[in-house]
């Protein structure tokens, strides 16, 4: 069987003029870091990754040991390559410019080192999400403002899911592709060519414990799904909620569906982070033929106003996402 590795896939993209050598190296570095994180996740308690790190992140959430380890793995991997001007992490308060003793590159990296971390200790899939932007021209010391670009300006985005297999999904703007980690050769092998999300679905993902706090259009949409064959939709719906965005979005990419974390009366701006979660996932989902909105605005068109901004997210099968937007309108 002829297998395409992530390295070969990226070199082909470079030859086709879709990415330059620096971006290729950056994406390979991120993938290498994801492999290292995958190994740590896989070791579980034996690798010291389980349990609380006894600290809080910038979001005021208790950090798990694996949150801290994954953040360090990504920081170390990306410090010296010479292709980054600066990076930011969901786990860190401030922008981290590339140290001055290393060459400074043209890209900005944003990542959520370990998404779904409430699932670590209970052996459910977690993952890493990343987004790459271009550093504005003429900037010598990148600050927060340089990162506040709408999602449509991303040059690449991707995520890894550390589940029964480790999956790596990536887009550089010409479709979304999925790779499976071959544990023998420790390489990512292309297994999901040009992912395509079906336009229709009968599966939704939402944390239903927040139902009493949802806004009316979301409540209406879910009520209609729950009414099934007997309701206005005329068909039965299935529900799934892993509580790791990486796993829920991976399912949507695999067989369609709609994923929602709407704003509600407790999380007035929404719960997920625009820069580390919503933007990269929206880019990937759109590249796979799906749609992503905050209810009223296409996520990739939202102008961010701060690094750790939260946002409502509705993404997945196009016709369902459009229906939710219509209910908001
Ligand atoms: O933002 C982190 C995250 O764990 C997402 O991966 C996931 O979709 C969501 O939060 C789960 O939220 P809840 O704990 O409300 O189910």
Short mmCIF file of C-alpha atoms and ligand atoms in Angstrom, two decimals:
data_model
loop_
_atom_site.label_atom_id
_atom_site.label_comp_id
_atom_site.label_asym_id
_atom_site.label_seq_id
_atom_site.Cartn_x
_atom_site.Cartn_y
_atom_site.Cartn_z
CA UNK A 1 0.00 0.00 0.00
CA UNK A 2 1.34 3.45 -0.93
CA UNK A 3 1.12 5.67 2.15
CA UNK A 4 1.40 9.44 2.24
CA UNK A 5 3.05 10.80 5.37
CA UNK A 6 2.32 14.26 6.75
CA UNK A 7 5.85 15.29 5.70
CA UNK A 8 5.22 14.25 2.09
CA UNK A 9 1.78 15.91 2.14
CA UNK A 10 3.31 19.20 3.31
CA UNK A 11 6.19 19.05 0.82
CA UNK A 12 3.66 18.57 -1.97
CA UNK A 13 1.75 21.62 -0.69
CA UNK A 14 5.01 23.59 -0.71
CA UNK A 15 5.82 22.48 -4.29
CA UNK A 16 2.34 23.54 -5.37
CA UNK A 17 3.05 27.01 -3.94
CA UNK A 18 0.31 26.77 -1.27
CA UNK A 19 2.72 27.14 1.67
CA UNK A 20 6.33 28.26 2.00
CA UNK A 21 9.19 26.34 3.63
CA UNK A 22 8.82 28.21 6.94
CA UNK A 23 5.15 27.35 7.28
CA UNK A 24 5.86 23.75 6.35
CA UNK A 25 8.52 23.51 9.07
CA UNK A 26 6.21 25.16 11.59
CA UNK A 27 3.41 22.66 10.84
CA UNK A 28 5.83 19.76 11.11
CA UNK A 29 7.07 21.07 14.45
CA UNK A 30 3.51 21.32 15.77
CA UNK A 31 2.77 17.78 14.58
CA UNK A 32 5.94 16.52 16.30
CA UNK A 33 4.87 18.20 19.54
CA UNK A 34 1.43 16.56 19.21
CA UNK A 35 3.11 13.16 18.94
CA UNK A 36 5.01 13.88 22.15
CA UNK A 37 1.77 14.95 23.88
CA UNK A 38 0.05 11.83 22.56
CA UNK A 39 2.72 9.70 24.26
CA UNK A 40 2.20 11.57 27.54
CA UNK A 41 -1.59 11.21 27.33
CA UNK A 42 -1.16 7.53 26.60
CA UNK A 43 0.95 6.99 29.73
CA UNK A 44 -1.85 8.32 31.92
CA UNK A 45 -1.09 8.12 35.63
CA UNK A 46 2.15 6.27 34.88
CA UNK A 47 3.56 9.41 33.23
CA UNK A 48 2.48 11.76 36.01
CA UNK A 49 -0.04 13.44 33.72
CA UNK A 50 -3.15 12.81 35.78
CA UNK A 51 -4.32 14.94 38.67
CA UNK A 52 -4.27 18.63 39.37
CA UNK A 53 -1.15 20.76 38.89
CA UNK A 54 -2.30 22.90 41.84
CA UNK A 55 -2.36 26.07 39.74
CA UNK A 56 -4.92 28.17 37.86
CA UNK A 57 -4.63 29.28 34.24
CA UNK A 58 -5.48 32.73 32.89
CA UNK A 59 -9.13 31.65 32.53
CA UNK A 60 -9.32 30.92 36.27
CA UNK A 61 -9.54 27.16 35.63
CA UNK A 62 -7.63 24.62 37.71
CA UNK A 63 -4.78 23.26 35.57
CA UNK A 64 -4.20 19.54 35.26
CA UNK A 65 -0.65 18.18 35.15
CA UNK A 66 -1.18 17.29 31.50
CA UNK A 67 -2.29 20.86 30.70
CA UNK A 68 1.02 22.14 32.02
CA UNK A 69 3.10 19.39 30.35
CA UNK A 70 1.41 19.86 26.97
CA UNK A 71 1.90 23.61 27.12
CA UNK A 72 5.61 23.14 27.87
CA UNK A 73 6.04 20.62 25.05
CA UNK A 74 4.54 23.09 22.55
CA UNK A 75 6.55 26.02 23.90
CA UNK A 76 9.87 24.17 23.78
CA UNK A 77 9.19 22.76 20.31
CA UNK A 78 8.36 26.16 18.85
CA UNK A 79 10.90 28.42 20.49
CA UNK A 80 13.96 27.97 18.31
CA UNK A 81 12.72 27.04 14.78
CA UNK A 82 13.07 30.57 13.39
CA UNK A 83 9.66 30.55 11.71
CA UNK A 84 7.63 32.21 14.48
CA UNK A 85 7.48 35.84 15.53
CA UNK A 86 5.46 35.05 18.66
CA UNK A 87 3.01 32.60 20.14
CA UNK A 88 0.09 32.62 22.56
CA UNK A 89 -1.47 29.79 24.50
CA UNK A 90 -4.86 29.39 26.11
CA UNK A 91 -2.94 28.50 29.25
CA UNK A 92 -0.85 31.72 29.37
CA UNK A 93 -1.82 35.30 30.08
CA UNK A 94 0.49 37.10 27.69
CA UNK A 95 2.01 36.93 24.25
CA UNK A 96 5.38 35.16 24.14
CA UNK A 97 7.61 36.70 21.47
CA UNK A 98 10.38 34.46 20.07
CA UNK A 99 13.46 34.99 22.31
CA UNK A 100 15.83 37.56 20.76
CA UNK A 101 18.74 35.10 20.52
CA UNK A 102 16.77 33.10 17.92
CA UNK A 103 15.79 34.31 14.44
CA UNK A 104 12.29 35.78 14.32
CA UNK A 105 10.00 34.42 11.61
CA UNK A 106 6.89 35.72 9.88
CA UNK A 107 4.19 33.63 11.63
CA UNK A 108 2.12 33.83 14.80
CA UNK A 109 1.01 30.64 16.53
CA UNK A 110 -2.02 30.24 18.80
CA UNK A 111 -2.83 27.01 20.61
CA UNK A 112 -4.98 25.27 23.15
CA UNK A 113 -2.43 22.69 24.35
CA UNK A 114 -4.90 20.27 25.91
CA UNK A 115 -8.53 20.72 24.98
CA UNK A 116 -11.15 18.87 27.00
CA UNK A 117 -8.94 18.55 30.04
CA UNK A 118 -11.85 17.66 32.36
CA UNK A 119 -11.71 14.31 30.53
CA UNK A 120 -8.05 13.51 31.26
CA UNK A 121 -8.53 11.64 34.51
CA UNK A 122 -11.52 9.65 33.23
CA UNK A 123 -9.75 8.26 30.15
CA UNK A 124 -11.84 10.05 27.51
CA UNK A 125 -10.39 11.66 24.37
CA UNK A 126 -8.63 15.00 24.68
CA UNK A 127 -6.67 16.98 22.10
CA UNK A 128 -4.61 19.96 20.94
CA UNK A 129 -5.94 22.79 18.73
CA UNK A 130 -3.80 25.32 16.84
CA UNK A 131 -4.13 28.27 14.52
CA UNK A 132 -1.48 30.11 12.45
CA UNK A 133 -1.63 33.77 11.44
CA UNK A 134 0.83 36.01 9.63
CA UNK A 135 2.61 38.62 11.73
CA UNK A 136 1.71 42.10 10.43
CA UNK A 137 4.49 43.59 8.30
CA UNK A 138 7.01 45.90 9.97
CA UNK A 139 6.36 44.63 13.52
CA UNK A 140 9.57 43.94 15.46
CA UNK A 141 8.11 43.07 18.87
CA UNK A 142 4.71 41.38 18.39
CA UNK A 143 2.08 42.25 20.99
CA UNK A 144 -1.55 41.24 21.59
CA UNK A 145 -2.81 43.59 18.87
CA UNK A 146 -0.90 41.65 16.18
CA UNK A 147 -2.95 38.55 17.02
CA UNK A 148 -6.35 40.24 16.85
CA UNK A 149 -7.08 39.23 13.27
CA UNK A 150 -10.36 37.71 12.08
CA UNK A 151 -10.32 33.94 11.56
CA UNK A 152 -10.57 34.27 7.78
CA UNK A 153 -6.93 35.49 7.86
CA UNK A 154 -5.63 32.19 9.27
CA UNK A 155 -3.03 30.60 6.98
CA UNK A 156 -3.32 27.19 8.62
CA UNK A 157 -5.19 25.48 11.43
CA UNK A 158 -5.50 22.01 12.82
CA UNK A 159 -6.06 19.78 15.78
CA UNK A 160 -5.02 16.46 17.23
CA UNK A 161 -7.36 14.05 19.02
CA UNK A 162 -5.73 11.69 21.50
CA UNK A 163 -8.31 8.92 21.46
CA UNK A 164 -8.25 5.19 20.71
CA UNK A 165 -6.05 6.37 17.81
CA UNK A 166 -4.26 9.71 17.59
CA UNK A 167 -5.69 11.74 14.72
CA UNK A 168 -4.24 14.93 13.25
CA UNK A 169 -6.49 17.13 11.12
CA UNK A 170 -5.07 20.04 9.17
CA UNK A 171 -6.00 22.72 6.65
CA UNK A 172 -3.84 25.21 4.80
CA UNK A 173 -6.88 26.56 2.95
CA UNK A 174 -7.28 23.89 0.28
CA UNK A 175 -9.52 21.39 2.04
CA UNK A 176 -9.28 19.55 5.35
CA UNK A 177 -7.20 16.37 5.64
CA UNK A 178 -6.91 13.76 8.37
CA UNK A 179 -3.88 11.72 9.41
CA UNK A 180 -3.60 8.74 11.72
CA UNK A 181 -0.56 8.24 13.94
CA UNK A 182 1.15 4.96 13.04
CA UNK A 183 2.58 3.90 16.41
CA UNK A 184 5.19 1.60 14.81
CA UNK A 185 6.85 4.19 12.55
CA UNK A 186 5.67 7.12 14.71
CA UNK A 187 4.56 8.99 11.59
CA UNK A 188 1.25 10.63 10.73
CA UNK A 189 -0.20 8.83 7.70
CA UNK A 190 -2.87 10.39 5.45
CA UNK A 191 -6.06 8.39 6.02
CA UNK A 192 -8.82 10.98 5.44
CA UNK A 193 -8.39 12.68 2.10
CA UNK A 194 -10.43 15.87 1.47
CA UNK A 195 -12.88 15.51 4.33
CA UNK A 196 -16.47 16.31 3.41
CA UNK A 197 -19.18 17.01 6.00
CA UNK A 198 -22.64 15.94 4.78
CA UNK A 199 -24.95 18.95 4.44
CA UNK A 200 -27.75 17.28 6.37
CA UNK A 201 -27.65 15.39 9.63
CA UNK A 202 -29.81 13.82 12.31
CA UNK A 203 -27.28 14.16 15.13
CA UNK A 204 -26.68 17.09 17.48
CA UNK A 205 -24.14 17.77 20.23
CA UNK A 206 -24.84 20.19 23.06
CA UNK A 207 -24.46 20.23 26.84
CA UNK A 208 -28.17 19.82 27.66
CA UNK A 209 -27.63 20.55 31.35
CA UNK A 210 -27.58 24.24 30.36
CA UNK A 211 -31.01 24.02 28.70
CA UNK A 212 -32.79 26.30 31.19
CA UNK A 213 -30.30 29.07 30.41
CA UNK A 214 -30.32 28.89 26.60
CA UNK A 215 -31.54 31.70 24.40
CA UNK A 216 -34.88 31.16 22.62
CA UNK A 217 -33.61 30.25 19.10
CA UNK A 218 -31.37 27.49 20.50
CA UNK A 219 -34.14 26.16 22.72
CA UNK A 220 -36.48 26.08 19.70
CA UNK A 221 -33.93 24.24 17.55
CA UNK A 222 -33.23 21.56 20.17
CA UNK A 223 -36.92 21.20 21.10
CA UNK A 224 -37.68 20.49 17.44
CA UNK A 225 -34.88 17.89 17.24
CA UNK A 226 -36.16 16.23 20.42
CA UNK A 227 -39.72 16.12 19.07
CA UNK A 228 -38.33 13.83 16.34
CA UNK A 229 -40.73 12.20 13.88
CA UNK A 230 -43.74 13.69 15.67
CA UNK A 231 -42.45 17.27 15.48
CA UNK A 232 -41.94 19.84 12.70
CA UNK A 233 -38.68 18.19 11.54
CA UNK A 234 -40.43 14.92 10.78
CA UNK A 235 -37.41 12.77 11.67
CA UNK A 236 -35.73 11.40 14.79
CA UNK A 237 -32.46 12.93 15.99
CA UNK A 238 -29.64 11.34 17.97
CA UNK A 239 -27.61 13.18 20.63
CA UNK A 240 -23.87 12.97 21.50
CA UNK A 241 -21.75 15.06 23.90
CA UNK A 242 -18.14 14.06 24.66
CA UNK A 243 -17.30 17.39 26.36
CA UNK A 244 -14.01 17.54 24.43
CA UNK A 245 -14.48 19.88 21.49
CA UNK A 246 -11.78 18.01 19.56
CA UNK A 247 -13.66 14.71 19.81
CA UNK A 248 -17.08 16.24 19.10
CA UNK A 249 -15.77 18.14 16.04
CA UNK A 250 -13.88 15.07 14.84
CA UNK A 251 -17.18 13.15 14.88
CA UNK A 252 -18.86 15.94 12.90
CA UNK A 253 -16.03 15.78 10.33
CA UNK A 254 -16.38 11.99 10.16
CA UNK A 255 -20.13 11.58 9.75
CA UNK A 256 -21.78 15.00 9.93
CA UNK A 257 -23.72 16.55 12.78
CA UNK A 258 -24.13 19.87 14.48
CA UNK A 259 -22.04 20.98 17.47
CA UNK A 260 -23.29 23.83 19.64
CA UNK A 261 -21.95 25.70 22.63
CA UNK A 262 -24.33 28.66 22.61
CA UNK A 263 -24.19 31.72 24.81
CA UNK A 264 -26.58 31.45 27.76
CA UNK A 265 -27.64 33.41 30.80
CA UNK A 266 -24.57 32.19 32.72
CA UNK A 267 -21.97 32.34 29.91
CA UNK A 268 -23.22 35.59 28.37
CA UNK A 269 -20.47 35.73 25.71
CA UNK A 270 -20.39 31.98 25.19
CA UNK A 271 -18.00 29.47 26.74
CA UNK A 272 -15.44 28.53 24.09
CA UNK A 273 -12.48 30.70 23.12
CA UNK A 274 -12.59 32.52 19.81
CA UNK A 275 -8.85 32.47 19.09
CA UNK A 276 -7.89 29.01 20.35
CA UNK A 277 -11.00 26.95 19.64
CA UNK A 278 -13.70 28.62 17.52
CA UNK A 279 -11.51 30.13 14.78
CA UNK A 280 -9.34 27.09 13.99
CA UNK A 281 -12.33 24.72 14.14
CA UNK A 282 -14.45 27.07 11.99
CA UNK A 283 -11.66 27.22 9.38
CA UNK A 284 -11.39 23.41 9.27
CA UNK A 285 -15.17 22.87 9.21
CA UNK A 286 -15.66 25.37 6.36
CA UNK A 287 -12.81 23.75 4.44
CA UNK A 288 -14.68 20.46 4.83
CA UNK A 289 -17.86 21.95 3.36
CA UNK A 290 -19.57 22.76 6.66
CA UNK A 291 -20.49 26.08 8.28
CA UNK A 292 -19.70 27.86 11.55
CA UNK A 293 -21.51 30.78 13.18
CA UNK A 294 -21.99 32.39 16.58
CA UNK A 295 -25.72 32.43 15.78
CA UNK A 296 -25.74 35.66 13.84
CA UNK A 297 -22.25 36.12 12.35
CA UNK A 298 -19.94 33.76 10.46
CA UNK A 299 -17.24 32.96 13.02
CA UNK A 300 -14.38 33.62 10.57
CA UNK A 301 -15.67 37.19 10.05
CA UNK A 302 -15.67 38.16 13.72
CA UNK A 303 -13.16 40.88 14.59
CA UNK A 304 -11.54 39.80 17.90
CA UNK A 305 -11.09 42.45 20.58
CA UNK A 306 -9.04 40.46 23.07
CA UNK A 307 -6.85 37.37 23.11
CA UNK A 308 -8.86 35.25 25.50
CA UNK A 309 -12.27 36.30 24.17
CA UNK A 310 -15.14 33.83 24.50
CA UNK A 311 -17.75 33.22 21.85
CA UNK A 312 -20.88 31.20 21.08
CA UNK A 313 -20.24 28.38 18.61
CA UNK A 314 -22.59 26.56 16.25
CA UNK A 315 -20.82 24.47 13.61
CA UNK A 316 -21.12 21.43 11.39
CA UNK A 317 -23.53 20.27 8.68
CA UNK A 318 -24.39 23.30 6.58
CA UNK A 319 -28.17 23.02 6.39
CA UNK A 320 -28.54 22.60 10.16
CA UNK A 321 -26.19 25.50 10.96
CA UNK A 322 -28.15 27.68 8.52
CA UNK A 323 -31.39 26.66 10.23
CA UNK A 324 -30.03 27.77 13.63
CA UNK A 325 -28.92 31.10 12.07
CA UNK A 326 -32.40 31.53 10.59
CA UNK A 327 -33.97 31.01 14.02
CA UNK A 328 -31.67 33.71 15.42
CA UNK A 329 -32.61 36.09 12.63
O1 LIG B 1 -13.22 24.58 26.29
C1 LIG B 1 -12.98 23.40 26.84
C2 LIG B 1 -14.05 22.35 26.69
O2 LIG B 1 -13.58 21.24 27.41
C3 LIG B 1 -14.40 21.94 25.26
O3 LIG B 1 -13.43 21.08 24.71
C4 LIG B 1 -15.73 21.27 25.42
O4 LIG B 1 -16.52 21.31 24.26
C5 LIG B 1 -16.37 22.06 26.54
O5 LIG B 1 -15.32 22.74 27.23
C6 LIG B 1 -17.09 21.18 27.50
O6 LIG B 1 -17.88 21.95 28.30
P1 LIG B 1 -18.85 21.35 29.44
O7 LIG B 1 -17.94 21.08 30.59
O8 LIG B 1 -19.83 22.42 29.70
O9 LIG B 1 -19.46 20.10 28.92
#
